Amino acid sequence: MTSAISPAGNPSSGADASQAASAPTALPRATQEPRVPAILAALGRAAFTWDIPSDSLTWTEGAASIFQDIDPPSLATGTGYGALIEPSGSIRVDIFSATPTARQRCGEGVPYRIEYGLRASASAPMLWIEESGCWFADADGKAVRVEGIVRLENERRARDERLISLSRNDALTGELNRTYLTAALAEAIEEASRYRSSFAFMMVGIDHLARINNAFGFDVADEVIGDVARRIRARLRGGDVLGRFSGNKFGVILKNCGLDDVSVAAERLLAGIREEIVMTKSGPVSVTASIGAVLAPRYARTADEAINRAQEVLTAAKSRRSGSLAVWRPDIERDAQRRINIRVTDEIVTALNERRILTAFERVVDAHTRETAFYECLVRMQQQNGQLLLAPDVVPVAEKLGLIRLVDHRVLELVIAELAEAPHVRLSLNISPETTMDVDWWTAIEALMGAHPGVAERLTVEITETAAIQDIDDVQRFVTRLKDLGSRIAIDDFGAGYTSFRNLRKLGVDIVKIDGAFVHNLARSSDDRAFVQTLIDLARRLDIRTVAEWVQDEQSAIMLRDWGCDYIQGRLIGLASPTRPWNVPAAVPAAN
């Protein structure tokens, strides 16, 4: 039998050989010790030793690649190296202020990590350095030696600065975003209050940006926004602040600016925007802007107050004339009206919650027979003292304060309930332009129609002529959808706007109600007579029924009947009543 030979040349048993075969193979020893300086250099780092008593700095070979533009003598001493650090070279010395423990005095280093900027000269680019290591103390706790590693952090620093910039600045214009603009405004108000100075806050709004979006696309509109921002920035002083407040609005803080200076500064900005065409990739675009301004802290003690008042007068400037300036000033009547609005808003909401929104009914009669054709339902609000507010007192305020859709919802419920309870009655109700586009209103009317079959055919919905001319296509879809339910459509206050009869034919309305402003003085005004007679004649040719509102006297009623008007309503027939008139016999004689 042949004996197994161990690695040392000694015979061994088979079992030993088996164990040897299964044992892990030892890793070969490196033929050369790793060169730590070369590894650090490959990683973009360099190690150093700083002997503090002699101020001598010793570096590994990687230092040359990190400090390429710095003269070697500056790296040879701690003092020379510290002179290159910004903002202060003492940042490296300050780390030795900690008191080392007893063990650290016996040779254990005190760890540290710092970051700083390094610049060879004022015109040289900044090098961002991360330094970490340990410093060693003598028996008295005084630093005598430092050993550490430095690495270049320019890429990380640039990335962090980009992230900070993105969080602080608007991505499109590079100016402050809304959050930081508001913070800068609050700081400016606090500073001005402390030093009893004054500044102006301006809200600059690009006029008709939506038209540019529709005509050229959002990318061209973005070019316009960016160009306007550059023009504003070019005309500001060094201490002024610019930020993008919203899509087409910029906020400008003009430091040390009084009332007399506001107009001059605003005209400089407005001229800079309007006098040059914006060259975009889709061609030249002409742009104007409007400005709303407020002096702070005189007329604005907080940032929110300054923003709200600047936006308020910006809206006024735009409505008056594009490319103009409006400056906020105290207004006793406006402030009083706002207090009234707040009170009325509360009253309307409370009345809705307490079911104090009611309806009154006004008869609309056949112009020939004076028999009732239908009843118009008019909104009423019962006050807590029992008195009733009429529609002219409620509807305009509700529309202005954004509550009209809630009111229209409630009136719809009341009208449908009346129709369901009285199967022989026909009713009409008015809705605001906002309600025509209200998804919730449509959901409600479809549900109510489904719950009360036969009601839709006895309902007429009246929309104002103003709503009809705002967007013919949208109103046409509204009319079609409502007629599909079985209801009729009337245009209210016809003649007050500019709806053409071509649009009436396109809309497919069933009734036009001639504005009472042309009817109530019919017997004494030849102009009103000519206008009303023409409307009636054209409507009849289009097979559209007509209603004359505000009929005051018998003479007017007879003229309307003879001209072919289908229905009349007004003081002659009877004004609106909160009681159900279909339960009371009518007593209006027919005309002879």
XYZ file of C-alpha atoms in Angstrom:
592
model
C 0.000 0.000 0.000
C 1.319 3.390 -0.873
C 1.413 5.813 2.036
C -0.090 9.294 1.688
C 2.483 12.045 1.911
C 1.662 15.089 3.997
C 2.637 18.516 2.755
C 5.584 18.347 5.113
C 6.684 15.001 3.586
C 5.560 12.879 6.552
C 3.534 9.702 6.022
C -0.081 9.971 7.140
C -3.056 7.692 7.391
C -5.922 7.702 4.927
C -8.152 9.395 7.458
C -5.603 12.117 7.898
C -5.412 12.487 4.162
C -9.190 12.764 3.961
C -9.242 15.440 6.644
C -6.447 17.274 4.883
C -8.341 17.167 1.629
C -11.477 18.629 3.217
C -9.641 21.407 5.066
C -9.879 24.890 3.505
C -6.996 25.912 1.355
C -4.985 28.732 2.883
C -4.984 32.024 0.924
C -1.632 32.808 -0.637
C 0.283 35.576 1.074
C 0.595 38.813 -0.838
C 3.839 39.142 -2.613
C 3.866 42.893 -1.752
C 2.379 45.010 1.069
C -0.503 47.288 -0.150
C 0.546 50.892 -0.782
C -1.937 52.897 1.271
C -1.022 56.276 -0.273
C -1.668 54.933 -3.762
C -5.049 53.537 -2.727
C -6.058 56.879 -1.137
C -4.971 58.752 -4.258
C -7.031 56.425 -6.444
C -10.046 57.220 -4.266
C -9.468 60.965 -4.545
C -8.223 61.303 -0.999
C -4.980 62.231 0.716
C -3.670 61.603 4.228
C -1.627 64.017 6.282
C 0.204 64.413 9.554
C 0.359 67.787 11.218
C 3.012 68.274 13.855
C 1.620 71.230 15.749
C 4.708 72.364 17.687
C 6.727 72.650 14.472
C 3.632 73.522 12.339
C 4.855 71.002 9.781
C 2.315 69.371 7.429
C 3.254 66.141 5.709
C 1.029 64.793 2.906
C 0.715 61.563 0.974
C 1.136 61.631 -2.771
C -2.618 62.071 -3.427
C -2.539 65.666 -2.221
C -1.203 66.938 -5.539
C -4.296 65.714 -7.426
C -6.665 67.326 -4.907
C -4.911 70.694 -4.543
C -3.958 71.158 -8.213
C -3.981 74.964 -8.273
C -2.387 75.516 -4.873
C 1.352 76.158 -4.472
C 3.113 73.375 -2.535
C 4.612 75.827 0.014
C 1.106 76.704 1.190
C 0.516 73.032 1.980
C 3.747 72.617 3.924
C 2.577 74.274 7.153
C -0.620 74.383 9.147
C -0.536 78.178 9.128
C -0.140 78.365 5.348
C -2.909 75.850 4.779
C -5.234 77.620 7.222
C -4.779 80.908 5.367
C -6.462 79.339 2.319
C -9.605 78.308 4.238
C -12.818 80.353 3.933
C -14.446 81.961 5.762
C -11.863 81.473 8.526
C -8.838 79.243 8.932
C -9.537 78.948 12.651
C -12.063 76.212 11.914
C -9.242 73.653 12.154
C -7.850 75.142 15.369
C -11.244 75.350 17.040
C -11.581 71.555 17.056
C -8.796 71.336 19.657
C -10.849 73.273 22.220
C -12.443 70.081 23.556
C -10.925 68.673 26.736
C -9.535 65.158 26.098
C -10.300 62.324 28.487
C -7.629 60.601 30.554
C -7.427 57.741 28.054
C -7.117 60.201 25.160
C -4.185 61.879 26.999
C -2.524 58.488 27.100
C -2.409 58.138 23.329
C -5.958 57.612 22.145
C -6.834 60.219 19.547
C -9.809 62.566 19.732
C -11.883 62.026 16.544
C -13.202 64.971 14.537
C -14.813 65.788 11.204
C -15.134 69.230 9.567
C -16.043 70.740 6.188
C -14.718 73.986 4.743
C -14.007 75.869 1.536
C -10.490 76.318 0.196
C -9.464 78.937 -2.350
C -5.984 79.659 -3.754
C -6.910 83.278 -4.573
C -9.935 85.557 -4.689
C -10.503 84.744 -8.379
C -9.890 81.004 -8.057
C -12.814 78.550 -7.840
C -13.771 77.249 -4.413
C -12.631 73.760 -3.415
C -14.941 72.113 -0.893
C -13.023 69.827 1.467
C -14.182 67.218 3.959
C -11.517 66.547 6.595
C -11.705 63.768 9.198
C -9.156 62.283 11.562
C -7.876 62.329 15.123
C -5.834 64.774 17.143
C -3.542 63.710 19.947
C -2.846 65.541 23.178
C 0.047 65.595 25.583
C -0.269 64.959 29.310
C -1.556 68.495 29.812
C -4.374 68.014 27.265
C -2.751 70.271 24.671
C -2.943 69.189 21.017
C 0.441 68.213 19.659
C -0.285 66.086 16.585
C -3.072 65.611 14.057
C -3.524 62.695 11.684
C -6.270 62.794 9.131
C -7.621 62.357 5.629
C -9.045 64.971 3.253
C -11.222 64.474 0.217
C -12.688 66.769 -2.427
C -16.462 67.337 -2.020
C -17.199 69.627 -4.986
C -19.681 67.285 -6.674
C -21.641 66.571 -3.506
C -21.612 70.226 -2.563
C -22.866 71.246 -6.005
C -25.613 68.620 -5.800
C -26.680 69.848 -2.362
C -26.715 73.453 -3.587
C -28.862 72.455 -6.569
C -31.334 70.758 -4.246
C -31.403 73.821 -1.993
C -31.892 76.051 -5.027
C -34.763 73.913 -6.305
C -36.483 74.103 -2.935
C -35.952 77.870 -2.749
C -36.283 79.074 -6.341
C -38.850 78.753 -9.092
C -37.724 76.153 -11.624
C -38.809 78.163 -14.675
C -37.481 81.633 -13.831
C -34.788 80.922 -11.239
C -36.316 83.577 -8.964
C -37.680 82.965 -5.472
C -40.661 80.659 -5.311
C -43.875 81.624 -3.545
C -42.855 80.225 -0.154
C -39.555 82.084 0.024
C -41.041 85.234 -1.511
C -43.638 85.296 1.266
C -40.900 84.743 3.859
C -38.824 87.581 2.365
C -41.895 89.836 2.447
C -42.539 89.050 6.122
C -38.889 89.767 6.911
C -39.040 93.073 5.008
C -42.144 94.143 6.967
C -40.485 93.279 10.269
C -37.312 95.165 9.308
C -39.218 98.218 8.069
C -41.299 98.306 11.254
C -38.156 98.117 13.387
C -36.344 100.925 11.577
C -39.464 103.000 10.779
C -38.833 102.823 7.054
C -41.141 102.080 4.127
C -41.130 99.820 1.103
C -43.499 98.881 -1.704
C -44.772 95.418 -2.517
C -45.886 94.998 -6.112
C -47.839 92.191 -7.714
C -46.962 92.154 -11.418
C -49.416 90.173 -13.548
C -48.863 89.278 -17.203
C -51.966 90.284 -19.155
C -53.922 87.711 -21.192
C -51.469 84.842 -20.670
C -54.325 82.396 -21.261
C -54.635 83.714 -24.827
C -50.962 82.969 -25.427
C -51.480 79.460 -24.046
C -54.409 78.886 -26.393
C -52.765 80.458 -29.435
C -49.240 79.059 -29.184
C -49.145 76.419 -26.437
C -47.874 76.226 -22.873
C -44.221 75.965 -23.896
C -44.386 79.378 -25.591
C -46.204 80.811 -22.577
C -43.344 79.513 -20.419
C -40.886 81.348 -22.677
C -42.883 84.531 -22.161
C -42.916 84.072 -18.384
C -39.166 83.499 -18.311
C -38.486 86.530 -20.505
C -40.728 88.796 -18.416
C -38.906 87.650 -15.273
C -35.557 88.595 -16.839
C -36.872 92.024 -17.852
C -38.152 92.728 -14.350
C -34.898 91.561 -12.788
C -32.848 93.793 -15.110
C -34.734 96.868 -13.872
C -34.467 96.241 -10.147
C -31.909 97.638 -7.738
C -29.433 95.514 -5.852
C -31.450 95.170 -2.646
C -34.832 94.570 -4.304
C -36.413 91.117 -4.200
C -38.189 89.304 -7.037
C -40.156 86.086 -6.847
C -42.714 84.178 -8.873
C -45.977 84.183 -6.957
C -48.100 82.075 -9.311
C -48.505 81.172 -12.976
C -48.612 84.686 -14.435
C -47.837 86.768 -11.342
C -44.567 88.021 -9.864
C -44.020 89.612 -6.470
C -41.542 92.494 -6.196
C -40.225 93.994 -2.951
C -38.868 97.489 -3.557
C -36.792 98.516 -0.531
C -36.850 102.138 0.698
C -39.669 103.070 -1.651
C -42.241 105.725 -0.776
C -45.577 106.596 -2.336
C -44.035 109.078 -4.784
C -41.543 106.461 -5.978
C -44.095 103.741 -6.688
C -45.411 105.241 -9.942
C -41.913 105.855 -11.287
C -40.748 102.335 -10.475
C -43.939 100.766 -11.865
C -43.694 102.653 -15.147
C -40.079 101.537 -15.515
C -41.145 97.905 -15.113
C -44.232 98.186 -17.338
C -42.285 99.937 -20.107
C -39.556 97.324 -19.975
C -42.153 94.587 -20.484
C -44.290 96.170 -23.213
C -41.700 97.990 -25.347
C -39.892 94.918 -26.654
C -41.418 91.968 -28.473
C -40.739 88.575 -26.899
C -39.061 86.363 -29.475
C -40.222 82.781 -28.983
C -39.634 79.624 -30.987
C -43.112 80.066 -32.479
C -42.537 83.677 -33.444
C -42.751 87.141 -31.863
C -45.251 87.720 -29.070
C -46.359 91.119 -27.776
C -46.783 91.220 -24.002
C -48.093 93.723 -21.460
C -48.396 93.501 -17.692
C -50.414 95.226 -14.991
C -49.308 96.070 -11.462
C -51.041 96.255 -8.113
C -48.963 97.883 -5.353
C -49.245 98.503 -1.629
C -47.008 100.407 0.766
C -45.814 98.467 3.782
C -45.886 98.494 6.715
C -48.089 101.590 6.450
C -50.979 99.791 4.751
C -49.953 96.178 5.318
C -48.754 94.911 8.684
C -48.360 91.265 7.650
C -47.231 89.403 4.545
C -50.718 87.985 3.939
C -52.248 91.450 4.178
C -49.708 92.856 1.714
C -50.318 90.013 -0.758
C -54.106 90.237 -0.524
C -54.177 93.994 -1.009
C -51.694 93.930 -3.883
C -53.760 91.248 -5.619
C -56.940 93.204 -5.002
C -55.685 96.331 -6.744
C -54.009 94.229 -9.472
C -57.452 92.860 -10.326
C -58.794 96.408 -10.385
C -55.956 97.534 -12.678
C -56.589 94.683 -15.113
C -60.332 95.341 -15.217
C -59.769 99.042 -15.867
C -57.069 98.758 -18.549
C -54.361 96.248 -19.386
C -50.850 97.500 -18.725
C -51.833 99.881 -15.914
C -50.964 100.465 -12.254
C -53.261 100.577 -9.238
C -52.069 101.462 -5.721
C -53.958 100.310 -2.639
C -55.355 103.058 -0.439
C -57.795 102.994 2.477
C -61.450 103.129 1.427
C -64.108 103.567 4.103
C -66.985 102.515 1.826
C -65.143 99.409 0.630
C -64.303 98.345 4.175
C -67.910 98.900 5.244
C -69.152 96.832 2.297
C -66.812 94.015 3.256
C -68.171 93.984 6.761
C -71.647 93.766 5.252
C -70.521 90.924 2.978
C -69.186 88.996 5.950
C -72.451 89.478 7.808
C -74.619 88.558 4.805
C -72.488 85.497 4.080
C -73.101 84.284 7.596
C -76.806 85.044 7.264
C -77.136 83.130 3.973
C -75.279 80.081 5.257
C -77.309 80.103 8.470
C -80.554 80.484 6.503
C -79.604 77.498 4.319
C -78.837 75.380 7.354
C -82.050 76.412 9.084
C -84.210 75.965 5.973
C -85.098 79.671 5.788
C -84.545 79.895 2.013
C -88.054 80.042 0.576
C -89.771 80.657 -2.752
C -92.354 83.176 -3.874
C -94.567 82.596 -6.917
C -95.363 85.115 -9.672
C -98.014 84.382 -12.269
C -97.150 84.349 -15.965
C -100.355 84.545 -18.021
C -101.407 84.130 -21.598
C -101.397 87.585 -23.234
C -104.788 86.954 -24.906
C -106.850 85.021 -22.372
C -105.027 86.057 -19.152
C -105.173 82.454 -18.048
C -102.202 81.254 -16.020
C -99.521 79.578 -18.150
C -97.017 78.923 -15.358
C -95.558 80.468 -12.204
C -92.070 81.857 -11.858
C -90.422 80.837 -8.569
C -88.377 83.634 -7.008
C -86.005 83.148 -4.090
C -86.722 84.679 -0.697
C -84.697 84.556 2.491
C -86.523 84.719 5.785
C -84.503 86.571 8.390
C -84.439 85.505 12.011
C -86.813 88.345 12.859
C -89.326 86.967 10.361
C -88.859 89.590 7.636
C -88.286 88.449 4.056
C -85.378 89.526 1.869
C -86.261 89.620 -1.836
C -84.245 88.087 -4.655
C -82.457 91.390 -5.565
C -81.197 91.523 -1.967
C -80.002 87.919 -1.901
C -78.955 86.736 -5.360
C -76.321 89.394 -6.284
C -74.610 89.022 -2.905
C -74.763 85.224 -3.080
C -73.240 85.324 -6.571
C -70.493 87.703 -5.483
C -69.614 85.642 -2.416
C -69.688 82.264 -4.174
C -72.816 80.996 -2.380
C -75.267 81.059 -5.271
C -74.857 77.392 -6.150
C -75.947 76.435 -2.629
C -78.955 78.710 -2.951
C -79.821 77.275 -6.386
C -79.626 73.742 -4.957
C -82.114 74.605 -2.264
C -84.511 76.362 -4.658
C -84.393 73.339 -6.991
C -85.430 71.055 -4.129
C -88.300 73.373 -3.192
C -89.572 73.701 -6.766
C -89.485 69.962 -7.458
C -91.343 69.368 -4.192
C -94.041 71.830 -5.266
C -94.377 70.190 -8.677
C -94.641 66.756 -7.095
C -97.375 67.948 -4.711
C -99.416 69.809 -7.342
C -99.612 67.702 -10.560
C -101.517 70.371 -12.511
C -99.009 73.222 -11.861
C -96.208 74.410 -14.150
C -93.254 76.265 -12.599
C -90.077 77.999 -13.712
C -86.918 78.692 -11.743
C -83.893 80.870 -12.324
C -80.364 79.559 -11.998
C -77.091 81.464 -12.044
C -74.421 81.100 -14.736
C -72.171 79.224 -12.288
C -74.856 76.625 -11.639
C -75.128 75.704 -15.317
C -71.685 74.124 -15.029
C -72.197 72.647 -11.550
C -71.872 68.858 -11.598
C -73.606 68.548 -8.223
C -76.626 70.481 -9.521
C -76.964 68.071 -12.420
C -76.684 65.105 -10.087
C -79.423 66.584 -7.911
C -81.868 67.386 -10.722
C -81.441 63.978 -12.368
C -82.034 62.253 -9.046
C -85.101 64.372 -8.299
C -86.535 63.837 -11.776
C -86.066 60.105 -11.388
C -87.785 60.132 -8.015
C -90.774 62.145 -9.339
C -91.837 60.996 -12.826
C -93.794 63.558 -14.852
C -92.256 66.534 -13.060
C -89.663 67.375 -15.733
C -92.299 68.195 -18.379
C -93.808 70.867 -16.091
C -90.496 72.588 -15.281
C -88.926 75.519 -17.126
C -85.352 76.503 -16.292
C -84.426 80.144 -16.860
C -80.844 81.227 -17.518
C -79.788 84.832 -18.007
C -78.760 86.177 -21.374
C -75.381 87.040 -19.836
C -74.774 83.350 -19.137
C -75.872 82.428 -22.657
C -73.333 84.669 -24.372
C -70.375 83.691 -22.161
C -69.857 80.340 -23.875
C -72.437 79.382 -26.471
C -71.136 75.824 -26.832
C -71.276 75.127 -23.083
C -74.769 76.592 -22.806
C -75.901 74.580 -25.833
C -74.781 71.382 -24.092
C -76.650 72.507 -20.978
C -79.834 73.181 -22.966
C -79.646 69.858 -24.798
C -79.091 67.899 -21.634
C -81.988 69.569 -19.830
C -84.390 69.163 -22.763
C -83.469 65.484 -22.904
C -84.964 65.262 -19.402
C -88.185 66.774 -20.789
C -87.920 70.321 -19.400
C -88.091 73.640 -21.231
C -85.449 76.380 -21.388
C -86.025 80.132 -21.192
C -83.555 82.981 -21.706
C -84.204 85.552 -18.980
C -83.655 89.328 -19.286
C -83.385 89.072 -23.070
C -82.296 92.348 -24.665
C -79.978 93.339 -21.815
C -77.029 91.550 -23.448
C -75.930 90.934 -26.993
C -77.185 87.466 -27.847
C -77.925 87.281 -31.560
C -81.005 85.485 -32.871
C -78.634 83.186 -34.718
C -77.337 82.043 -31.329
C -80.884 81.665 -30.046
C -81.626 79.321 -32.920
C -78.389 77.422 -32.240
C -79.223 77.063 -28.556
C -82.705 75.738 -29.234
C -84.402 77.612 -26.389
C -88.167 77.474 -25.982
C -88.882 80.898 -24.461
C -87.288 84.330 -24.383
C -88.263 86.682 -21.573
C -87.944 90.286 -22.703
C -86.044 92.378 -20.175
C -88.469 94.414 -18.080
C -86.314 97.521 -18.472
C -87.697 97.802 -22.036
C -91.291 96.941 -21.032
C -92.192 98.919 -17.922
C -92.127 102.274 -19.791
C -93.587 100.912 -23.010
C -96.601 103.235 -23.152
C -94.378 106.350 -22.991
C -91.249 105.403 -24.960
C -91.301 105.024 -28.733
C -87.753 103.593 -28.658
C -88.787 100.841 -26.256
C -91.853 100.098 -28.356
C -89.784 99.720 -31.529
C -87.225 97.523 -29.776
C -89.765 95.225 -28.083
C -91.906 94.869 -31.209
C -88.816 93.869 -33.216
C -87.811 91.253 -30.635
C -91.299 89.744 -30.607
C -91.465 89.599 -34.392
C -88.061 87.932 -34.762
C -88.798 85.418 -31.992
C -92.112 84.487 -33.625
C -90.328 83.858 -36.924
C -87.985 81.446 -35.086
C -90.957 79.755 -33.403
C -89.770 80.881 -29.962
C -92.345 81.879 -27.338
C -92.033 85.343 -25.736
C -92.712 86.605 -22.231
C -92.829 90.325 -21.429
C -91.677 91.120 -17.889
C -92.611 94.101 -15.711
C -95.918 94.836 -17.433
C -97.286 97.800 -15.468
C -100.505 98.860 -17.200
C -103.322 97.698 -19.411
C -102.219 99.820 -22.371
C -98.850 98.075 -22.477
C -100.512 94.654 -22.134
C -102.772 95.349 -25.132
C -99.859 96.509 -27.300
C -97.855 93.387 -26.400
C -100.832 91.166 -27.232
C -101.376 92.873 -30.579
C -97.661 92.525 -31.490
C -97.866 88.786 -30.919
C -96.301 88.445 -27.439
C -97.341 85.103 -25.960
C -97.176 85.737 -22.202
C -96.982 88.672 -19.816
C -96.133 89.105 -16.145
C -95.653 92.005 -13.773
C -97.521 94.397 -11.507
C -100.630 94.338 -13.715
C -100.961 90.569 -13.293
C -99.799 90.436 -9.689
C -96.445 90.460 -7.964
C -94.799 87.445 -6.389
C -96.417 86.000 -3.286
C -95.062 83.431 -0.783
C -98.508 81.775 -0.711
C -99.380 79.207 -3.374
C -101.476 81.220 -5.880
C -102.836 78.124 -7.620
C -104.914 77.554 -4.491
C -106.435 81.054 -4.839
C -108.802 81.945 -7.725
C -107.260 84.427 -10.161
C -109.096 87.746 -10.573
C -107.354 89.388 -13.523
C -109.816 90.253 -16.332
C -108.842 89.630 -19.917
C -108.245 92.632 -22.127
C -111.018 93.655 -24.501
